Coordinates of C-alpha atoms in Angstrom, one line a residue:
M56 CA 26.3 -2.5 19.3
M57 CA 27.1 -2.6 15.6
G58 CA 30.0 -4.9 16.3
E59 CA 27.8 -7.2 18.2
L60 CA 25.3 -7.3 15.3
A61 CA 28.1 -8.4 12.9
S62 CA 29.3 -11.1 15.3
G63 CA 28.6 -14.6 14.0
I64 CA 28.2 -13.7 10.3
C65 CA 29.7 -16.3 8.0
C66 CA 31.3 -16.3 4.7
P67 CA 28.8 -17.1 1.9
E68 CA 31.5 -19.1 0.0
C69 CA 32.7 -21.5 2.7
R70 CA 30.7 -20.7 5.9
Q71 CA 33.7 -19.8 8.0
R72 CA 33.3 -16.9 10.4
L73 CA 34.1 -13.5 8.9
D74 CA 36.6 -11.1 10.5
L75 CA 34.5 -8.0 11.1
Q76 CA 37.3 -5.6 10.6
T77 CA 38.4 -6.8 7.2
W78 CA 35.3 -8.8 6.0
T79 CA 37.5 -11.7 5.2
C80 CA 37.5 -15.3 6.3
T81 CA 40.4 -17.7 7.2
R82 CA 40.2 -19.2 3.7
G83 CA 41.0 -15.9 2.0
H84 CA 37.6 -14.9 0.7
A85 CA 37.2 -11.1 0.9
F86 CA 34.1 -9.0 0.5
A87 CA 33.9 -5.4 -0.6
V88 CA 32.5 -2.5 1.4
A89 CA 31.1 0.7 -0.3
D90 CA 29.4 3.5 1.7
G91 CA 29.3 1.3 4.7
V92 CA 27.5 -1.5 2.9
V93 CA 29.2 -4.9 2.7
T94 CA 28.4 -7.2 -0.3
L95 CA 28.2 -10.8 0.8
F96 CA 27.7 -12.7 -2.5
S97 CA 28.9 -16.2 -3.2
T98 CA 30.5 -16.6 -6.6
P99 CA 27.6 -18.6 -8.1
F100 CA 25.0 -16.1 -6.8
A101 CA 27.0 -13.1 -8.1
A102 CA 27.1 -14.7 -11.6
R103 CA 23.3 -15.0 -11.6
Y104 CA 22.4 -11.8 -9.9
L105 CA 24.8 -9.1 -11.1
P106 CA 23.6 -9.0 -14.7
F107 CA 20.0 -8.4 -13.4
Q108 CA 21.4 -5.7 -11.0
R109 CA 23.0 -3.8 -13.9
Q110 CA 19.9 -4.1 -16.1
F111 CA 17.4 -3.2 -13.4
S112 CA 19.5 -0.2 -12.2
Q113 CA 19.6 1.2 -15.7
Y114 CA 15.8 0.7 -16.0
R115 CA 15.1 2.5 -12.7
A116 CA 17.5 5.3 -13.5
T117 CA 16.0 6.1 -16.9
R118 CA 12.5 6.2 -15.5
D119 CA 13.4 8.4 -12.5
H120 CA 11.7 6.1 -10.0
S121 CA 14.2 6.8 -7.2
I122 CA 14.4 9.9 -4.9
R123 CA 17.6 11.8 -5.7
Q124 CA 17.6 14.6 -3.2
P125 CA 19.6 13.6 -0.1
A126 CA 17.6 15.9 2.1
A127 CA 14.4 14.0 1.2
Y128 CA 15.6 10.8 2.9
P129 CA 15.5 11.6 6.7
P130 CA 11.7 12.4 6.7
L131 CA 10.8 9.2 4.9
P132 CA 8.1 7.8 4.7
Y133 CA 6.9 11.4 5.1
G134 CA 8.0 14.6 3.5
P135 CA 7.4 16.4 0.1
A136 CA 9.0 13.5 -1.9
T137 CA 6.2 11.2 -0.8
Q138 CA 3.2 13.5 -1.3
G139 CA 0.3 11.9 -3.3
A140 CA 2.0 8.5 -3.5
F141 CA -0.2 5.7 -2.3
E142 CA 2.7 3.3 -1.7
W143 CA 4.2 5.8 0.8
R144 CA 0.9 6.1 2.7
L145 CA 1.1 2.3 3.1
R146 CA 4.6 2.6 4.4
Q147 CA 3.5 5.3 6.9
Y148 CA 1.0 2.8 8.2
D149 CA 3.7 0.2 8.4
L150 CA 6.0 2.5 10.4
A151 CA 3.3 3.3 12.9
L152 CA 2.3 -0.4 13.3
V153 CA 5.9 -1.6 13.7
R154 CA 6.7 1.1 16.3
R155 CA 3.6 0.3 18.2
L156 CA 4.4 -3.4 18.3
L157 CA 8.0 -2.8 19.3
S158 CA 6.9 -0.4 22.1
R159 CA 5.3 -3.4 23.9
R160 CA 8.8 -4.9 24.3
S161 CA 11.0 -3.2 26.9
G162 CA 14.4 -1.8 25.9
P163 CA 16.2 -1.6 22.6
R164 CA 16.1 -4.7 20.5
R165 CA 18.4 -6.4 18.0
I166 CA 16.5 -6.3 14.7
L167 CA 17.0 -7.9 11.4
E168 CA 15.2 -6.1 8.6
I169 CA 14.8 -8.1 5.4
G170 CA 14.1 -6.1 2.3
A171 CA 15.4 -2.8 3.8
W172 CA 15.6 -1.1 0.4
N173 CA 16.6 2.6 0.9
G174 CA 16.4 2.6 4.7
W175 CA 13.1 4.4 5.0
L176 CA 12.1 2.1 7.9
T177 CA 15.6 1.2 9.1
H178 CA 16.5 4.8 10.1
W179 CA 13.5 5.1 12.4
L180 CA 14.3 1.8 14.1
A181 CA 17.8 3.0 14.6
A182 CA 16.6 6.4 15.8
D183 CA 14.4 4.6 18.4
G184 CA 17.6 3.1 19.9
H185 CA 17.4 -0.4 18.3
A186 CA 20.5 -2.1 16.8
V187 CA 19.5 -2.9 13.2
A188 CA 21.0 -5.2 10.6
A189 CA 19.5 -4.4 7.2
V190 CA 19.7 -6.8 4.3
D191 CA 18.6 -6.4 0.7
Y192 CA 19.5 -7.4 -2.9
F193 CA 20.0 -3.7 -3.9
A194 CA 22.8 -1.5 -2.8
D195 CA 22.3 1.6 -5.0
E196 CA 23.0 5.0 -3.3
W197 CA 19.5 6.2 -4.1
D198 CA 17.6 3.0 -4.6
G199 CA 19.2 0.6 -2.1
L200 CA 21.3 0.1 1.0
R201 CA 23.9 2.7 0.2
A202 CA 21.2 5.4 0.7
M203 CA 22.1 4.9 4.4
K204 CA 24.6 7.8 3.9
H205 CA 21.7 10.2 3.5
Y206 CA 20.5 9.6 7.0
N207 CA 21.7 10.8 10.4
Q208 CA 21.5 7.2 11.8
S209 CA 23.7 4.2 11.2
W210 CA 23.1 0.5 11.0
L211 CA 24.7 -2.7 9.7
A212 CA 23.9 -2.9 6.0
M213 CA 24.5 -6.1 4.0
Q214 CA 23.8 -6.8 0.4
M215 CA 23.1 -10.5 0.1
D216 CA 21.0 -13.3 -1.3
L217 CA 17.7 -13.0 0.6
E218 CA 16.9 -16.6 -0.4
D219 CA 19.7 -17.8 1.9
L220 CA 19.8 -16.2 5.4
S221 CA 21.9 -19.1 6.8
I222 CA 25.1 -16.9 6.9
L223 CA 23.5 -14.7 9.5
P224 CA 23.5 -15.5 13.3
A225 CA 20.3 -16.7 15.0
D226 CA 20.3 -14.1 17.7
Y227 CA 17.8 -11.4 16.7
D228 CA 15.0 -10.3 19.0
V229 CA 12.9 -9.1 16.0
V230 CA 12.9 -10.0 12.3
I231 CA 11.0 -7.8 9.9
V232 CA 10.2 -9.0 6.4
N233 CA 9.5 -5.6 4.8
R234 CA 7.0 -5.8 2.0
C235 CA 8.9 -8.5 0.0
L236 CA 7.4 -11.9 0.9
Q237 CA 5.7 -12.2 -2.5
F238 CA 9.0 -12.0 -4.3
Y239 CA 10.4 -15.2 -2.8
V240 CA 10.6 -18.4 -4.7
D241 CA 8.9 -20.1 -1.7
P242 CA 7.2 -17.7 0.7
L243 CA 6.7 -20.4 3.3
H244 CA 10.4 -21.4 3.3
A245 CA 11.3 -17.7 3.5
V246 CA 9.2 -17.4 6.7
A247 CA 10.9 -20.5 8.1
Q248 CA 14.3 -19.0 7.4
A249 CA 13.3 -15.7 9.0
R250 CA 12.1 -17.5 12.1
A251 CA 15.3 -19.4 12.3
R252 CA 17.2 -16.1 12.8
L253 CA 15.2 -15.3 16.0
V254 CA 16.1 -16.0 19.6
P255 CA 13.5 -18.0 21.6
G256 CA 10.5 -15.8 22.1
G257 CA 11.5 -13.5 19.3
L258 CA 9.1 -11.5 17.2
L259 CA 8.5 -12.0 13.5
L260 CA 6.8 -9.2 11.6
L261 CA 5.6 -9.5 8.0
T262 CA 4.5 -6.2 6.4
G263 CA 2.7 -5.5 3.3
L264 CA 0.8 -8.8 3.0
A265 CA -2.0 -8.8 0.4
F266 CA -3.7 -12.0 -0.7
M267 CA -5.3 -12.2 -4.1
R268 CA -8.6 -13.9 -4.6
D269 CA -8.5 -13.6 -8.4
T270 CA -5.4 -15.6 -8.9
A271 CA -5.8 -15.7 -12.7
A272 CA -5.8 -11.9 -12.9
A273 CA -2.9 -11.6 -10.5
A274 CA -0.9 -14.1 -12.5
E275 CA -1.7 -12.2 -15.7
R276 CA -0.5 -8.9 -14.2
A277 CA 2.7 -10.5 -12.9
A278 CA 3.4 -12.1 -16.3
A279 CA 2.6 -8.9 -18.2
F280 CA 5.1 -6.9 -16.0
R281 CA 7.7 -9.6 -16.4
A282 CA 7.3 -9.4 -20.2
Y283 CA 7.5 -5.6 -20.0
L284 CA 10.7 -5.7 -18.1
Q285 CA 12.1 -8.3 -20.5
A286 CA 11.3 -6.0 -23.4
E287 CA 13.2 -3.3 -21.6
G288 CA 16.2 -5.6 -21.3
V289 CA 15.7 -6.8 -17.7
Q290 CA 15.9 -10.5 -17.1
Y291 CA 15.0 -11.8 -13.6
F292 CA 17.6 -13.9 -11.8
K293 CA 15.0 -16.1 -10.1
T294 CA 11.5 -17.4 -10.6
F295 CA 8.7 -16.2 -8.3
K296 CA 4.9 -15.6 -8.5
G297 CA 5.1 -11.9 -7.5
Y298 CA 1.8 -12.1 -5.5
L299 CA 0.3 -14.0 -2.6
D300 CA -3.0 -15.9 -2.8
F301 CA -5.2 -17.6 -0.3
A302 CA -3.4 -20.9 -0.7
D303 CA -0.3 -19.0 0.7
H304 CA -2.6 -17.5 3.4
A305 CA -3.7 -21.0 4.4
A306 CA -0.1 -22.3 4.4
L307 CA 1.1 -19.4 6.5
R308 CA -1.7 -19.8 9.0
A309 CA -0.9 -23.5 9.2
A310 CA 2.7 -22.6 9.9
G311 CA 1.6 -20.4 12.8
V312 CA 1.9 -17.0 11.2

């Protein structure tokens, strides 16, 4: 099933089909694999993104935001590592909701999870028998896709530019945008891209949506956090609002979400 998931993935440099055994294309572009995670960056995107990745990884490591006990990963979003953390209670709700919605569709599904992070949702989807392709910007072994090695399940993990899903096949039964829509340059375009990866009749799930009425306060908080990160030596590699408002809500509803 994993081989089937990887079928049809294209080279981000030239859009030729990739050889799934070597992660190379016929034009000689090659992509590295570490801990089962393939990095599918074009040269221009890597030049923009990698400085941010280094800066943000250093920032996260010095503040001990990540879970660094391998045994803590399989229970996620439950377990001692999540006790008292509001964000993990929200993820527990997400897990229950996603599983309930998927249970209404018979048989295992081919799922694309966008914003898979450390695999806290992915591993439950895989354990339930689904074939899962997980994509994210981050591939850290604690704070990103390479955390896959801490679980008892496996899936197809790809580090890539989430703003460009066109290198992926359009044959997924389900696409999940996991708590990251507010971090897109254009959320409506992101939804259109996600939908384009679905088979006819496929299911699109957007988790973690929160729409701000006080846009001035939301913009101020987003700007303050951006300034704080810049002071800590972290420069974003793209521009985004960092929150959703009711203009986004109206646009999404008009688009049929």
